[in-house]
Short mmCIF file of C-alpha atoms in Angstrom, two decimals:
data_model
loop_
_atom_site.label_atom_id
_atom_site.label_comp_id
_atom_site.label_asym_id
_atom_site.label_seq_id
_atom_site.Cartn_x
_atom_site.Cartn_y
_atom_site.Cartn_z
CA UNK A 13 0.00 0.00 0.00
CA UNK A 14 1.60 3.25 -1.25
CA UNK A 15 2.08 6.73 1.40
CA UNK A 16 -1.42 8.23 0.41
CA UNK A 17 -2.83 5.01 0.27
CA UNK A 18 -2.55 4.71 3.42
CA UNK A 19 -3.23 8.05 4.60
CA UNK A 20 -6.71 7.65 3.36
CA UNK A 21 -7.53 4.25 5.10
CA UNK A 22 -6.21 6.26 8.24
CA UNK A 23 -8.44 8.76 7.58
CA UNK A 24 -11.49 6.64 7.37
CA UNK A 25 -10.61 5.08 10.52
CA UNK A 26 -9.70 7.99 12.49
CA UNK A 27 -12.93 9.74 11.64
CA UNK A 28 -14.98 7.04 12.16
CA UNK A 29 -13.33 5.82 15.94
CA UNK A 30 -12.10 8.62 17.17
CA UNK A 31 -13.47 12.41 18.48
CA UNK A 32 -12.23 14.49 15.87
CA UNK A 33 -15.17 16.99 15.45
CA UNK A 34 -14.84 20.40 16.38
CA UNK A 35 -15.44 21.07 20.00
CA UNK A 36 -15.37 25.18 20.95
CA UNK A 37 -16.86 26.16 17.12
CA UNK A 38 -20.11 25.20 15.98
CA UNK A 39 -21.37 25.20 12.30
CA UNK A 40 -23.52 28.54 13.32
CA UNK A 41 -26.52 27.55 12.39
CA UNK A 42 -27.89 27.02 15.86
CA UNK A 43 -28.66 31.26 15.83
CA UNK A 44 -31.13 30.86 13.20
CA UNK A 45 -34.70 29.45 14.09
CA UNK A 46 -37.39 29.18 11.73
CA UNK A 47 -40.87 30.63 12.73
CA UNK A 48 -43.49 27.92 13.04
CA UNK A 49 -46.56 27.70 10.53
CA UNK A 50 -49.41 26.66 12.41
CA UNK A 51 -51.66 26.77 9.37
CA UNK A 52 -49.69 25.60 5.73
CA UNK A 53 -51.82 25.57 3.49
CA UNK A 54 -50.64 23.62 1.02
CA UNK A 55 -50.57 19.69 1.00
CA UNK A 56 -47.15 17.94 2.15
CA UNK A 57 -47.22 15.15 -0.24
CA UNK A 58 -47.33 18.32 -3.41
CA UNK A 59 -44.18 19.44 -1.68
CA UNK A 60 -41.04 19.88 -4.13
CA UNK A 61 -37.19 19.75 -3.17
CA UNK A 62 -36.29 19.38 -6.83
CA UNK A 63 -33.65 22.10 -7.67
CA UNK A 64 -31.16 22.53 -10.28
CA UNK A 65 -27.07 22.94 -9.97
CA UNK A 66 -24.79 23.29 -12.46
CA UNK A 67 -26.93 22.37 -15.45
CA UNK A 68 -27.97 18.68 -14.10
CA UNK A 69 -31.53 18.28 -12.28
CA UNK A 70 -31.46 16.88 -8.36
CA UNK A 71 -34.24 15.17 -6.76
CA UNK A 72 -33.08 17.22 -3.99
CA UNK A 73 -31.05 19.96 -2.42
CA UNK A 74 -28.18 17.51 -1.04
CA UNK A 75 -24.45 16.46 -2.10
CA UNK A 76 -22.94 13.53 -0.65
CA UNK A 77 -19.59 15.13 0.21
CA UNK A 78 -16.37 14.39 -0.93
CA UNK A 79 -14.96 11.89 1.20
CA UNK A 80 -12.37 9.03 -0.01
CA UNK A 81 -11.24 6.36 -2.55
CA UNK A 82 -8.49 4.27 -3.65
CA UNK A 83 -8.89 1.55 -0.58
CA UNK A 84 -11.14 -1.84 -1.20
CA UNK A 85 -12.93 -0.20 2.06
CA UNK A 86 -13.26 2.97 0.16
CA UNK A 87 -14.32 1.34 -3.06
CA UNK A 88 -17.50 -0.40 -1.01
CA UNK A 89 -18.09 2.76 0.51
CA UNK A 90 -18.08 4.98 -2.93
CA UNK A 91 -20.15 1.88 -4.90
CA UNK A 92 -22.87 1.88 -1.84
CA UNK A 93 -23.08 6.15 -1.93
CA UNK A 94 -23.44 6.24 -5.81
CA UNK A 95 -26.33 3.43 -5.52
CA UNK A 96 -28.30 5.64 -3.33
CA UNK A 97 -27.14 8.86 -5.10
CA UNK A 98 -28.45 7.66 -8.46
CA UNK A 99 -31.71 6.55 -6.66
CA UNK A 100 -32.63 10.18 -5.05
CA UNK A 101 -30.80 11.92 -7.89
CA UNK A 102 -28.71 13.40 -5.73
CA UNK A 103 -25.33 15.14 -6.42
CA UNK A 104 -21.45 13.13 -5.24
CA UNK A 105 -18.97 14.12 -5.01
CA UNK A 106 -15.62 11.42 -4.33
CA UNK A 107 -12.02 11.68 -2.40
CA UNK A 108 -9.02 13.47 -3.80
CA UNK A 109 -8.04 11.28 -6.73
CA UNK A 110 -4.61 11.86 -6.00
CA UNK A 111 -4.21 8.39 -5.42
CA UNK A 112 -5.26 6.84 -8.43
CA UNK A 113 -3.14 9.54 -10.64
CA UNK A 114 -0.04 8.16 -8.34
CA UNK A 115 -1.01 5.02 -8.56
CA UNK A 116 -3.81 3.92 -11.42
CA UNK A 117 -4.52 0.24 -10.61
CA UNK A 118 -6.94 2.05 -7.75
CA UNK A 119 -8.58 3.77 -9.90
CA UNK A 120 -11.25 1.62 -10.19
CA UNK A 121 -12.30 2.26 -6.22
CA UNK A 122 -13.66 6.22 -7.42
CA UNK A 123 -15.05 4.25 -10.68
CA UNK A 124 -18.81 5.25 -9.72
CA UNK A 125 -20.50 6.49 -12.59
CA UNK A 126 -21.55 2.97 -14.04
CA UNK A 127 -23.43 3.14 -10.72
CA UNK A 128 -25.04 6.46 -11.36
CA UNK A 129 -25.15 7.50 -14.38
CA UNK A 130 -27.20 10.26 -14.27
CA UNK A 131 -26.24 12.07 -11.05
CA UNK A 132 -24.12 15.41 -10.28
CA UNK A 133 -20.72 13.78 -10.54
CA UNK A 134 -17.76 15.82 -8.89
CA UNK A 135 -14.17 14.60 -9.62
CA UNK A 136 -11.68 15.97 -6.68
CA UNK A 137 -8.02 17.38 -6.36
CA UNK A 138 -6.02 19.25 -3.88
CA UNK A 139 -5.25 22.92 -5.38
CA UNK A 140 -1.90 23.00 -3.63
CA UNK A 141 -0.78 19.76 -6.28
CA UNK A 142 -0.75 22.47 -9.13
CA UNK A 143 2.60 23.53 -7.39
CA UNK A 144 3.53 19.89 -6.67
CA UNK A 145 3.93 19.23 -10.99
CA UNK A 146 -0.18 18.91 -11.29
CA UNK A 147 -1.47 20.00 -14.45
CA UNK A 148 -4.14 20.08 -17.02
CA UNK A 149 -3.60 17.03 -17.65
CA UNK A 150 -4.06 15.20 -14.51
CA UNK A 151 -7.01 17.07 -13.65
CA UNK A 152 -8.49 15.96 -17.33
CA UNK A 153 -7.65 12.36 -16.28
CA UNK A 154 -9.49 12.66 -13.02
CA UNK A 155 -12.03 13.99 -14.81
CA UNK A 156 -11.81 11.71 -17.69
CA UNK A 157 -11.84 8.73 -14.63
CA UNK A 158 -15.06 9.90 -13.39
CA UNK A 159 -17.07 11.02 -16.35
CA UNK A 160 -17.51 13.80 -14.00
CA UNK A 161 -19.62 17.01 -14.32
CA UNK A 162 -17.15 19.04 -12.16
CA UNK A 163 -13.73 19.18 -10.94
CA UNK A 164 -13.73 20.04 -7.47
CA UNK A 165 -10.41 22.01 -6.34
CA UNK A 166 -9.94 21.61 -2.80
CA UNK A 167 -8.08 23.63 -0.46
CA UNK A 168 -6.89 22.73 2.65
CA UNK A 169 -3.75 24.87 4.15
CA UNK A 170 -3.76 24.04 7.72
CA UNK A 171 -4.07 20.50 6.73
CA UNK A 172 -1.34 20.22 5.09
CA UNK A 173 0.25 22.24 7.74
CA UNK A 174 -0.64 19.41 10.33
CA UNK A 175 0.27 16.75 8.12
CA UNK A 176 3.43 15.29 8.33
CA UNK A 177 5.68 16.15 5.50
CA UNK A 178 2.42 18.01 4.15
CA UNK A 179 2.55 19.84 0.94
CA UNK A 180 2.23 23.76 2.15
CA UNK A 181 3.33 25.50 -1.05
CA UNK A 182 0.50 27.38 -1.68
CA UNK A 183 2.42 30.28 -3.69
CA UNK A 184 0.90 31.17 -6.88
CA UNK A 185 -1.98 29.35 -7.35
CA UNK A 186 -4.73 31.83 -7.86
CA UNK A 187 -3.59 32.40 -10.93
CA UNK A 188 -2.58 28.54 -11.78
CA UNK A 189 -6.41 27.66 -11.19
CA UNK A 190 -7.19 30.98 -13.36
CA UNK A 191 -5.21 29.58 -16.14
CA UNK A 192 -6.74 25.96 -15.15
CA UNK A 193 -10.09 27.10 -15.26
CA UNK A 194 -9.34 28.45 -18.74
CA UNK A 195 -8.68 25.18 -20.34
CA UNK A 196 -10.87 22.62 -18.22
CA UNK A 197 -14.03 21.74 -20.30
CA UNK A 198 -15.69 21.25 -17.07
CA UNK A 199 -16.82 23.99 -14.64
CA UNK A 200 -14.24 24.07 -11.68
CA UNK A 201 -15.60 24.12 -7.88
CA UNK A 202 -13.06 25.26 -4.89
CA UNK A 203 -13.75 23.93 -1.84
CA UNK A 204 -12.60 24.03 1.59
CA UNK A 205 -12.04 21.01 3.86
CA UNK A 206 -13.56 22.40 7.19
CA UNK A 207 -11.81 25.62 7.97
CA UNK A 208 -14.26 28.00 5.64
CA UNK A 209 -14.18 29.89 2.43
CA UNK A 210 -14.45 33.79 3.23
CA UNK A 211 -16.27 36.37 1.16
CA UNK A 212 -13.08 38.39 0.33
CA UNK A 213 -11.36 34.93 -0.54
CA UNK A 214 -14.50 34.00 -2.81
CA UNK A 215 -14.28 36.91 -4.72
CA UNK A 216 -10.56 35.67 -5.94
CA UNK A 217 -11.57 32.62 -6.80
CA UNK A 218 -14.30 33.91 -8.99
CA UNK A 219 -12.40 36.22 -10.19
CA UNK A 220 -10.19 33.78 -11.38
CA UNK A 221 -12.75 31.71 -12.85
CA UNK A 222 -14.26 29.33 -10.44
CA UNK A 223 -18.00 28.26 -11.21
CA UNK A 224 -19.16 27.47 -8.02
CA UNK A 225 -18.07 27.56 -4.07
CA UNK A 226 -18.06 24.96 -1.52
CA UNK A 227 -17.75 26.89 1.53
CA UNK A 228 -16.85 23.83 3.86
CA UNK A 229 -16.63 25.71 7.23
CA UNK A 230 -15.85 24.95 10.79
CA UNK A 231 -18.05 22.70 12.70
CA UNK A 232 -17.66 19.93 11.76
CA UNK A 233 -14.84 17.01 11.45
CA UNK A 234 -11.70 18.95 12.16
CA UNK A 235 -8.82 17.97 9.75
CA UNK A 236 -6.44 19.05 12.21
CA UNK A 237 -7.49 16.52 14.84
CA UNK A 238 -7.26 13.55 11.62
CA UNK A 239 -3.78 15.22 11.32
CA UNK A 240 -3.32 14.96 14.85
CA UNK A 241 -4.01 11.71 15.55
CA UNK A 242 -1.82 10.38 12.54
CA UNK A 243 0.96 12.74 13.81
CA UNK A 244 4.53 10.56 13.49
CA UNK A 245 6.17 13.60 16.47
CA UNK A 246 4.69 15.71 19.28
CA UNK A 247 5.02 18.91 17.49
CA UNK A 248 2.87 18.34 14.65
CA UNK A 249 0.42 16.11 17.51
CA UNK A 250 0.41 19.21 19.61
CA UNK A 251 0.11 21.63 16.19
CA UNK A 252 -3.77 19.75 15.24
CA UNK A 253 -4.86 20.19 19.33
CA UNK A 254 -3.69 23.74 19.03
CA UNK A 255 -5.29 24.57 16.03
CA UNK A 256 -8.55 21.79 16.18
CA UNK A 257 -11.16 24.63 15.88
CA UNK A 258 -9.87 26.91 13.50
CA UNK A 259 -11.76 28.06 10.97
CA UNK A 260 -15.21 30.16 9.65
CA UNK A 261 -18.78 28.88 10.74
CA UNK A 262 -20.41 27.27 8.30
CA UNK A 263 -23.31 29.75 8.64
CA UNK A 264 -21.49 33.29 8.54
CA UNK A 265 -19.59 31.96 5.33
CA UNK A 266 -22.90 31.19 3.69
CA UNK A 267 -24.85 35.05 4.50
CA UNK A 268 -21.04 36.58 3.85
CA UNK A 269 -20.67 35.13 0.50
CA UNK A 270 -24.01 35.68 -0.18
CA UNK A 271 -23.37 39.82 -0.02
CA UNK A 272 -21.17 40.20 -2.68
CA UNK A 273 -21.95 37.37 -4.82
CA UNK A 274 -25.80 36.77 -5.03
CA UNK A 275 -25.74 34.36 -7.76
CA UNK A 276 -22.74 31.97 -7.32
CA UNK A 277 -23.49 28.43 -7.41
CA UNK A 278 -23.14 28.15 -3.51
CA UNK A 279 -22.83 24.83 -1.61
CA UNK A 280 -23.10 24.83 2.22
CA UNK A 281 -21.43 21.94 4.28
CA UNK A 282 -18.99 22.40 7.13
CA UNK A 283 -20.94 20.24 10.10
CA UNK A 284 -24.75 19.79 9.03
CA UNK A 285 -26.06 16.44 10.34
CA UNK A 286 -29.79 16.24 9.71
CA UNK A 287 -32.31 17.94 7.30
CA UNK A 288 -33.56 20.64 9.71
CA UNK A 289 -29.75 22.21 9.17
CA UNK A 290 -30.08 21.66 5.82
CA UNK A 291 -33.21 23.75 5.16
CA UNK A 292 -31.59 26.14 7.35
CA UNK A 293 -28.76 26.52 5.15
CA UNK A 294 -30.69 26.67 2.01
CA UNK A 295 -33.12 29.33 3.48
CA UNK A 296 -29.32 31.28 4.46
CA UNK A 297 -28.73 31.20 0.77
CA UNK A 298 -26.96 28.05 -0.20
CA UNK A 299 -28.09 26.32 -3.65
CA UNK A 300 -27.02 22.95 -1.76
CA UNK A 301 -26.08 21.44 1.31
CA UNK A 302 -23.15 18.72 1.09
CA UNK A 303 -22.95 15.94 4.21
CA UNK A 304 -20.14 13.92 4.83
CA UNK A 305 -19.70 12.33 8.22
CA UNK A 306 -23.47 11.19 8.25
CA UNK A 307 -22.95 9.45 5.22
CA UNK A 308 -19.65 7.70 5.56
CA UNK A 309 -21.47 6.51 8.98
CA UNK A 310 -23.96 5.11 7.72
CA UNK A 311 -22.16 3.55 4.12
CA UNK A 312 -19.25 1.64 6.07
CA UNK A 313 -22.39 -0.27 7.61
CA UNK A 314 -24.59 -0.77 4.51
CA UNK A 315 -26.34 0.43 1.74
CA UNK A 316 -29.73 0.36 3.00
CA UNK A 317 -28.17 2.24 6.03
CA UNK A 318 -27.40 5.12 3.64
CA UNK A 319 -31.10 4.68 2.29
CA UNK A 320 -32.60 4.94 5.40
CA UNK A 321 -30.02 8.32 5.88
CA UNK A 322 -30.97 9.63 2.86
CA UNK A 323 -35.41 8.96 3.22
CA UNK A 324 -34.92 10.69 6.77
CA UNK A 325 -32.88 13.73 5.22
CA UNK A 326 -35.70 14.17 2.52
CA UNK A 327 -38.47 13.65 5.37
CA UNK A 328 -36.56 16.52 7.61
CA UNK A 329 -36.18 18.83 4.87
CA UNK A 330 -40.11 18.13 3.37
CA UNK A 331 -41.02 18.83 7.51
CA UNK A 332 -39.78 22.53 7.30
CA UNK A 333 -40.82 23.39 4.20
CA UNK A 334 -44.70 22.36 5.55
CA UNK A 335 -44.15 23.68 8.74
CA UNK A 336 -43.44 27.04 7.28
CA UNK A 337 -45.80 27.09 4.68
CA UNK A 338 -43.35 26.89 1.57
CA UNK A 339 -43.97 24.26 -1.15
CA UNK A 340 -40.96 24.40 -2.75
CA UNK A 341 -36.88 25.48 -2.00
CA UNK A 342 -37.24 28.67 -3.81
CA UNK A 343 -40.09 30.04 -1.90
CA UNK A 344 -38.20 29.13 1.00
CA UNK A 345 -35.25 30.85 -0.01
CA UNK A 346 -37.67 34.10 -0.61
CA UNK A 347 -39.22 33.83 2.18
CA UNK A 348 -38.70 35.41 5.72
CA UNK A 349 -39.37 32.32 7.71
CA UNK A 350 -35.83 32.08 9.29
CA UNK A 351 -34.73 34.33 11.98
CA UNK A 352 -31.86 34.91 13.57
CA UNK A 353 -31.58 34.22 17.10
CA UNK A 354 -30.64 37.49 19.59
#
């Protein structure tokens, strides 16, 4: 098993056994209530969470987050998500396919789309490789790989500042993903792993060409605990506890984003874990809300596990849509049914 081979069983493990969610920083959305509807009007079964993303159509507002690949536990885990995915039509996105440009005989562990091939596919790389000899080509192959709608460009600096030997030269690379963004026939999406995207730091990355922004904020798994507990010294053990709840809320990225670009293809994840923070991140502003934990929970035990996850996500969401009188995400997202708390 090669380096990043194993750093991505570890990481399955780690977040699976271990506490390695953010402790001090929430995802935000706990300041936002929405006001009850006592009287609907409208019928619950006529209610639509249908919405549209990037061209493709989604039976509902949800993304199954990126999460891993190129293990045989990660391959059952990817096959089982894009089952489901296909069956809701919900969006995927998979694991940075680092691994299988390093090493292509695990390629076939992302190979998903034979499983869903009509979903929101979303291949995956780290930004910082484009310093590390990445090109357009390997992001065309992990593209290519996938059949993939989207390339998602992921960013991650205090990561790979935990990590041991991580790869932290992030010099330049606004204007490598401009010139990537350029060339790729596929809409590019940056994305942060759980420490936030800020407004000031979205508006470079459109301006540089990105189609769409996962904001990925704080609240959820911290990525400097994984780092943590895979630390080989103290210093870089003690660098993830020191630095375990950096980051943005998920919720103040979302409304700060949302002032200066009103019409990005938004996705909100960063710590949601059930429906009712879902629709509270839609109503905020997000086009869609991306899971991960929840589902890699529930697909290392089965695929009807991630059906059940998925029937009680739709069933949560369809609840607050009723209970505040909206029959449909965009008259959610116009109306004034959320509040903010204080």
């Amino acid at each position: 098993m090669t380096e990043t081979q194993t750093r991505k069983a570890d990481h399955i493990r780690i977040c699976l056994n271990e506490d390695v969610q953010f402790n001090q920083i929430t995802n935000g959305l706990e300041r936002y209530r929405f006001t009850h509807c006592c009287l609907p009007e409208i019928d619950r079964h006529e209610i639509d969470l249908s919405t549209e993303f990037l061209g493709k159509t989604l039976g509902a507002p949800l993304l199954i987050s990126s999460m891993t690949g190129g293990t045989q536990q990660a391959q059952t885990i990817n096959f089982r998500l894009a089952e489901i995915a296909q069956t809701y039509q919900l969006a995927m996105g998979v694991g940075s396919q680092r691994v299988a440009v390093e090493n292509p005989q695990v390629a076939d562990t992302f190979a998903v789309r034979s499983l869903a091939p009509d979903i929101l596919l979303l291949a995956n790389l780290g930004a910082v490789q484009l310093n590390y000899s990445y090109g357009l080509d390997e992001c065309l192959r992990v593209v290519e790989l996938l059949a993939a709608d989207a390339l998602i460009l992921h960013l991650n600096p205090l990561q790979e500042c935990i990590q041991t030997n991580g790869d932290t030269n992030f010099r330049g690379l606004l204007d490598k993903i401009h010139k990537l963004c350029c060339k790729l026939p596929v809409p590019v999406i940056a994305k942060e792993v759980g420490n936030g995207i800020s407004a000031a730091m979205t508006q470079k990355l459109l301006d540089a060409g990105v189609s769409a922004i996962d904001v990925a904020g704080a609240g959820g798994t911290s990525w400097a605990k994984v780092e943590s507990e895979r630390a080989l010294n103290l210093k870089q053990r003690r660098l993830g506890q020191t630095f375990a709840d950096w980051g943005l809320p998920t919720a103040d990225c979302i409304t700060s984003i949302r002032d200066i670009a009103p019409y990005v293809p938004l996705i909100a994840s960063g710590g949601l874990r059930n429906g009712l923070e879902v629709a509270k991140a839609i109503a905020l502003g997000a086009d869609l809300a991306g899971l991960a934990f929840p589902f890699l929970q529930a697909a290392s035990e089965s695929t009807e596990a991630v059906d059940e996850l998925v029937e009680l996500l739709i069933a949560e969401i369809t609840t607050v849509l009723f209970c505040t009188g909206n029959a449909n995400l965009s008259q959610l997202r116009q109306s004034d049914a959320l509040k903010k708390l204080g």
